[in-house]
C-alpha cells in the first residue's frame, strides 16, 4: 500500500493442458489469464455525505453486451432512480457507442457522455457508485474489480459478477441486482438517507483491508 500505483492481480493463475487421446497429439493449450487492474491507492473510501449523486458506467461502447446492457439501464432503471432522486446523474465513460444509441439517449436528463478519459481514477473520485448492467458476453468483467479497487461500491447483475463469487460477497463487497426493481432499489437506497452511512463507507473496503486478493 506504500505505492501510489498498485497492480491488483485477481483470479488464480491456472494453466490447463487438454489431451484428446494418449495416442494422439495433444490439443492446443488453453491458458487462463488473470485480470489486472491499475489503480491509485490515494483515492479515499466513498464518503457518502460528500460524494455527488453520480452513477458511473465504464466500458467499451462498441461491444454489444455493454451498450445493450446500458440501454436497458437507461430506459428501464434510470427513470425510476431519477423519480426518487432528481439530482442523480449517470456518467458514461467509453468510446465507440453506435450512432443509433447516441441518438436514442440524446436529451435524456442526467446523462453525462464522457467518451474516452485518460485518467479513470478521476471518474471514480466523482462518483458515488459504479454499475455493471451486463446480461451477456464472455470472460469476467474487469470493471467489477476496478470499481472495488478504486473504493467505490459496484451494483452488478449476477452475470456481471460471475467468476468472482468465490471471493466476493454480495452486500459486503458489492451490491447484487437480480432484476430491474432491485437494481434501482439498491442505487436509491445508497443515495437516500435511510441507507447506513457506516455500511456504505465500508462497502468494498473489506477487500482491500482483508487482502482478498
Short mmCIF file of C-alpha atoms in Angstrom, two decimals:
data_model
loop_
_atom_site.label_atom_id
_atom_site.label_comp_id
_atom_site.label_asym_id
_atom_site.label_seq_id
_atom_site.Cartn_x
_atom_site.Cartn_y
_atom_site.Cartn_z
CA UNK A 1 0.00 0.00 0.00
CA UNK A 2 3.01 2.33 0.08
CA UNK A 3 3.00 2.60 -3.71
CA UNK A 4 0.99 5.31 -5.40
CA UNK A 5 0.04 2.94 -8.19
CA UNK A 6 -0.85 -0.63 -7.41
CA UNK A 7 -1.42 -3.53 -9.71
CA UNK A 8 -4.09 -5.86 -8.39
CA UNK A 9 -3.93 -9.36 -9.78
CA UNK A 10 -7.28 -11.06 -9.42
CA UNK A 11 -8.02 -14.74 -10.05
CA UNK A 12 -5.70 -17.67 -9.63
CA UNK A 13 -3.20 -18.27 -12.39
CA UNK A 14 -4.36 -21.50 -13.94
CA UNK A 15 -3.00 -23.42 -16.87
CA UNK A 16 -4.78 -26.47 -18.18
CA UNK A 17 -3.48 -28.76 -20.89
CA UNK A 18 -6.18 -30.73 -22.70
CA UNK A 19 -5.37 -34.08 -24.33
CA UNK A 20 -7.87 -35.70 -26.67
CA UNK A 21 -6.26 -39.14 -26.63
CA UNK A 22 -3.00 -40.54 -25.20
CA UNK A 23 -2.13 -41.91 -28.67
CA UNK A 24 -2.75 -38.61 -30.44
CA UNK A 25 -1.02 -35.26 -30.36
CA UNK A 26 -2.25 -33.03 -27.53
CA UNK A 27 -4.74 -30.33 -28.41
CA UNK A 28 -3.67 -26.66 -28.20
CA UNK A 29 -3.03 -25.40 -24.70
CA UNK A 30 -5.57 -23.17 -23.05
CA UNK A 31 -4.26 -20.60 -20.62
CA UNK A 32 -6.42 -18.77 -18.12
CA UNK A 33 -5.05 -15.27 -17.63
CA UNK A 34 -5.60 -13.14 -14.52
CA UNK A 35 -7.39 -9.81 -14.52
CA UNK A 36 -5.03 -6.90 -13.88
CA UNK A 37 -6.22 -3.52 -12.61
CA UNK A 38 -4.13 -0.37 -12.33
CA UNK A 39 -5.37 1.92 -9.60
CA UNK A 40 -4.32 4.68 -7.24
CA UNK A 41 -4.02 3.92 -3.54
CA UNK A 42 -4.60 7.58 -2.71
CA UNK A 43 -8.30 7.57 -3.69
CA UNK A 44 -10.32 7.81 -0.45
CA UNK A 45 -13.09 5.50 0.57
CA UNK A 46 -16.51 6.60 -0.61
CA UNK A 47 -17.80 9.09 1.96
CA UNK A 48 -21.43 9.41 1.11
CA UNK A 49 -22.02 12.77 2.73
CA UNK A 50 -19.51 14.39 0.36
CA UNK A 51 -19.91 12.39 -2.85
CA UNK A 52 -22.05 13.61 -5.78
CA UNK A 53 -25.10 11.52 -6.59
CA UNK A 54 -23.33 10.37 -9.71
CA UNK A 55 -23.52 6.83 -11.11
CA UNK A 56 -20.58 5.63 -13.20
CA UNK A 57 -20.58 3.24 -16.14
CA UNK A 58 -17.24 2.32 -17.72
CA UNK A 59 -16.91 0.11 -20.76
CA UNK A 60 -16.10 -0.31 -24.43
CA UNK A 61 -19.26 1.01 -26.03
CA UNK A 62 -18.63 -0.68 -29.38
CA UNK A 63 -19.11 -4.03 -27.58
CA UNK A 64 -22.77 -5.05 -27.83
CA UNK A 65 -23.14 -6.60 -24.33
CA UNK A 66 -22.05 -3.23 -22.91
CA UNK A 67 -24.29 -0.91 -24.92
CA UNK A 68 -27.27 -3.27 -24.79
CA UNK A 69 -26.99 -3.60 -21.02
CA UNK A 70 -26.52 0.14 -20.66
CA UNK A 71 -29.55 0.77 -22.87
CA UNK A 72 -31.65 -1.42 -20.58
CA UNK A 73 -30.41 0.54 -17.57
CA UNK A 74 -31.04 3.94 -19.17
CA UNK A 75 -34.54 3.12 -20.43
CA UNK A 76 -35.87 0.85 -17.68
CA UNK A 77 -33.95 1.64 -14.48
CA UNK A 78 -32.57 5.17 -14.60
CA UNK A 79 -36.03 6.81 -14.87
CA UNK A 80 -37.04 5.13 -11.60
CA UNK A 81 -33.89 6.45 -9.94
CA UNK A 82 -34.47 9.97 -11.30
CA UNK A 83 -38.00 9.98 -9.95
CA UNK A 84 -36.73 9.19 -6.45
CA UNK A 85 -33.51 11.21 -6.71
CA UNK A 86 -33.92 14.11 -9.21
CA UNK A 87 -30.29 15.17 -8.74
CA UNK A 88 -28.92 11.78 -9.79
CA UNK A 89 -26.64 11.70 -12.83
CA UNK A 90 -25.11 8.93 -14.92
CA UNK A 91 -21.57 9.34 -16.28
CA UNK A 92 -20.90 7.17 -19.33
CA UNK A 93 -17.20 6.53 -19.94
CA UNK A 94 -16.06 4.71 -23.05
CA UNK A 95 -15.71 5.11 -26.79
CA UNK A 96 -17.35 3.57 -29.81
CA UNK A 97 -21.05 4.00 -28.99
CA UNK A 98 -23.14 3.28 -32.13
CA UNK A 99 -24.81 6.37 -33.57
CA UNK A 100 -28.27 4.87 -33.16
CA UNK A 101 -27.86 4.65 -29.38
CA UNK A 102 -26.25 8.06 -29.09
CA UNK A 103 -29.28 9.50 -30.90
CA UNK A 104 -31.68 7.48 -28.75
CA UNK A 105 -30.14 8.66 -25.47
CA UNK A 106 -29.53 12.24 -26.52
CA UNK A 107 -31.52 14.71 -24.47
CA UNK A 108 -32.21 12.37 -21.55
CA UNK A 109 -31.86 14.40 -18.37
CA UNK A 110 -28.93 13.45 -16.19
CA UNK A 111 -26.79 11.64 -18.75
CA UNK A 112 -23.16 12.76 -18.97
CA UNK A 113 -21.29 11.46 -22.02
CA UNK A 114 -17.58 11.43 -21.21
CA UNK A 115 -16.16 9.33 -24.06
CA UNK A 116 -12.58 8.19 -23.56
CA UNK A 117 -10.87 9.60 -20.47
CA UNK A 118 -7.09 9.48 -19.84
CA UNK A 119 -7.40 9.23 -16.04
CA UNK A 120 -10.18 6.86 -14.99
CA UNK A 121 -9.36 7.44 -11.30
CA UNK A 122 -10.83 10.95 -11.58
CA UNK A 123 -14.16 9.50 -12.74
CA UNK A 124 -14.31 7.14 -9.77
CA UNK A 125 -13.47 10.02 -7.46
CA UNK A 126 -16.50 11.95 -8.74
CA UNK A 127 -19.00 9.09 -8.49
CA UNK A 128 -20.94 7.57 -5.64
CA UNK A 129 -21.03 4.09 -7.13
CA UNK A 130 -20.49 2.20 -10.36
CA UNK A 131 -22.84 -0.10 -12.24
CA UNK A 132 -22.47 -3.32 -14.21
CA UNK A 133 -25.78 -3.81 -16.06
CA UNK A 134 -24.36 -6.71 -18.08
CA UNK A 135 -26.53 -9.66 -19.12
CA UNK A 136 -24.42 -11.42 -21.77
CA UNK A 137 -20.87 -11.71 -23.09
CA UNK A 138 -17.72 -13.67 -22.35
CA UNK A 139 -14.96 -13.70 -19.76
CA UNK A 140 -15.01 -11.86 -16.46
CA UNK A 141 -15.67 -8.16 -16.02
CA UNK A 142 -12.52 -6.22 -15.15
CA UNK A 143 -14.71 -3.22 -14.27
CA UNK A 144 -16.13 -5.14 -11.32
CA UNK A 145 -12.65 -5.30 -9.80
CA UNK A 146 -11.67 -1.82 -10.95
CA UNK A 147 -14.55 -0.23 -9.04
CA UNK A 148 -13.73 -2.06 -5.84
CA UNK A 149 -10.02 -1.27 -6.18
CA UNK A 150 -10.98 2.40 -6.51
CA UNK A 151 -13.01 2.22 -3.29
CA UNK A 152 -16.40 2.58 -4.95
CA UNK A 153 -19.32 0.20 -4.44
CA UNK A 154 -20.38 -1.69 -7.56
CA UNK A 155 -24.01 -2.58 -8.29
CA UNK A 156 -23.92 -5.59 -10.59
CA UNK A 157 -26.17 -8.14 -12.23
CA UNK A 158 -25.40 -11.79 -11.42
CA UNK A 159 -23.90 -12.11 -14.90
CA UNK A 160 -21.63 -9.12 -14.36
CA UNK A 161 -20.33 -10.61 -11.11
CA UNK A 162 -19.78 -14.10 -12.50
CA UNK A 163 -16.41 -15.63 -11.79
CA UNK A 164 -15.96 -13.71 -8.54
CA UNK A 165 -18.49 -15.36 -6.21
CA UNK A 166 -15.84 -17.49 -4.50
CA UNK A 167 -14.04 -14.37 -3.22
CA UNK A 168 -16.61 -11.57 -3.11
CA UNK A 169 -19.78 -11.47 -1.02
CA UNK A 170 -22.92 -9.60 -2.07
CA UNK A 171 -23.82 -6.94 0.47
CA UNK A 172 -20.31 -6.98 1.89
CA UNK A 173 -18.04 -6.42 -1.11
CA UNK A 174 -20.54 -5.34 -3.78
CA UNK A 175 -24.30 -4.98 -4.32
CA UNK A 176 -26.17 -7.61 -6.34
CA UNK A 177 -29.15 -6.65 -8.51
CA UNK A 178 -31.18 -9.62 -9.72
CA UNK A 179 -33.78 -7.62 -11.67
CA UNK A 180 -34.57 -4.03 -12.69
CA UNK A 181 -36.51 -3.35 -9.48
CA UNK A 182 -33.65 -4.42 -7.22
CA UNK A 183 -31.15 -2.59 -9.43
CA UNK A 184 -33.00 0.69 -8.97
CA UNK A 185 -33.64 -0.08 -5.31
CA UNK A 186 -30.00 -0.72 -4.49
CA UNK A 187 -28.96 2.61 -6.00
CA UNK A 188 -31.81 4.62 -4.47
CA UNK A 189 -31.07 3.06 -1.10
CA UNK A 190 -27.46 4.23 -1.23
CA UNK A 191 -28.45 7.72 -2.29
CA UNK A 192 -31.14 8.11 0.33
CA UNK A 193 -30.91 9.00 3.99
CA UNK A 194 -32.23 5.59 5.04
CA UNK A 195 -29.02 3.90 3.94
CA UNK A 196 -26.48 3.34 6.71
CA UNK A 197 -23.56 5.70 6.09
CA UNK A 198 -21.24 3.39 8.01
CA UNK A 199 -22.25 0.44 5.83
CA UNK A 200 -21.88 2.49 2.67
CA UNK A 201 -18.43 3.67 3.61
CA UNK A 202 -17.28 0.12 4.26
CA UNK A 203 -18.59 -1.48 1.04
CA UNK A 204 -15.64 -2.79 -0.91
CA UNK A 205 -13.07 -1.74 1.69
CA UNK A 206 -13.09 -5.19 3.28
CA UNK A 207 -11.43 -6.50 0.16
CA UNK A 208 -8.57 -4.05 0.40
CA UNK A 209 -8.12 -4.32 4.14
CA UNK A 210 -8.74 -8.05 4.34
CA UNK A 211 -6.40 -8.84 1.45
CA UNK A 212 -8.98 -10.81 -0.51
CA UNK A 213 -6.66 -10.64 -3.48
#
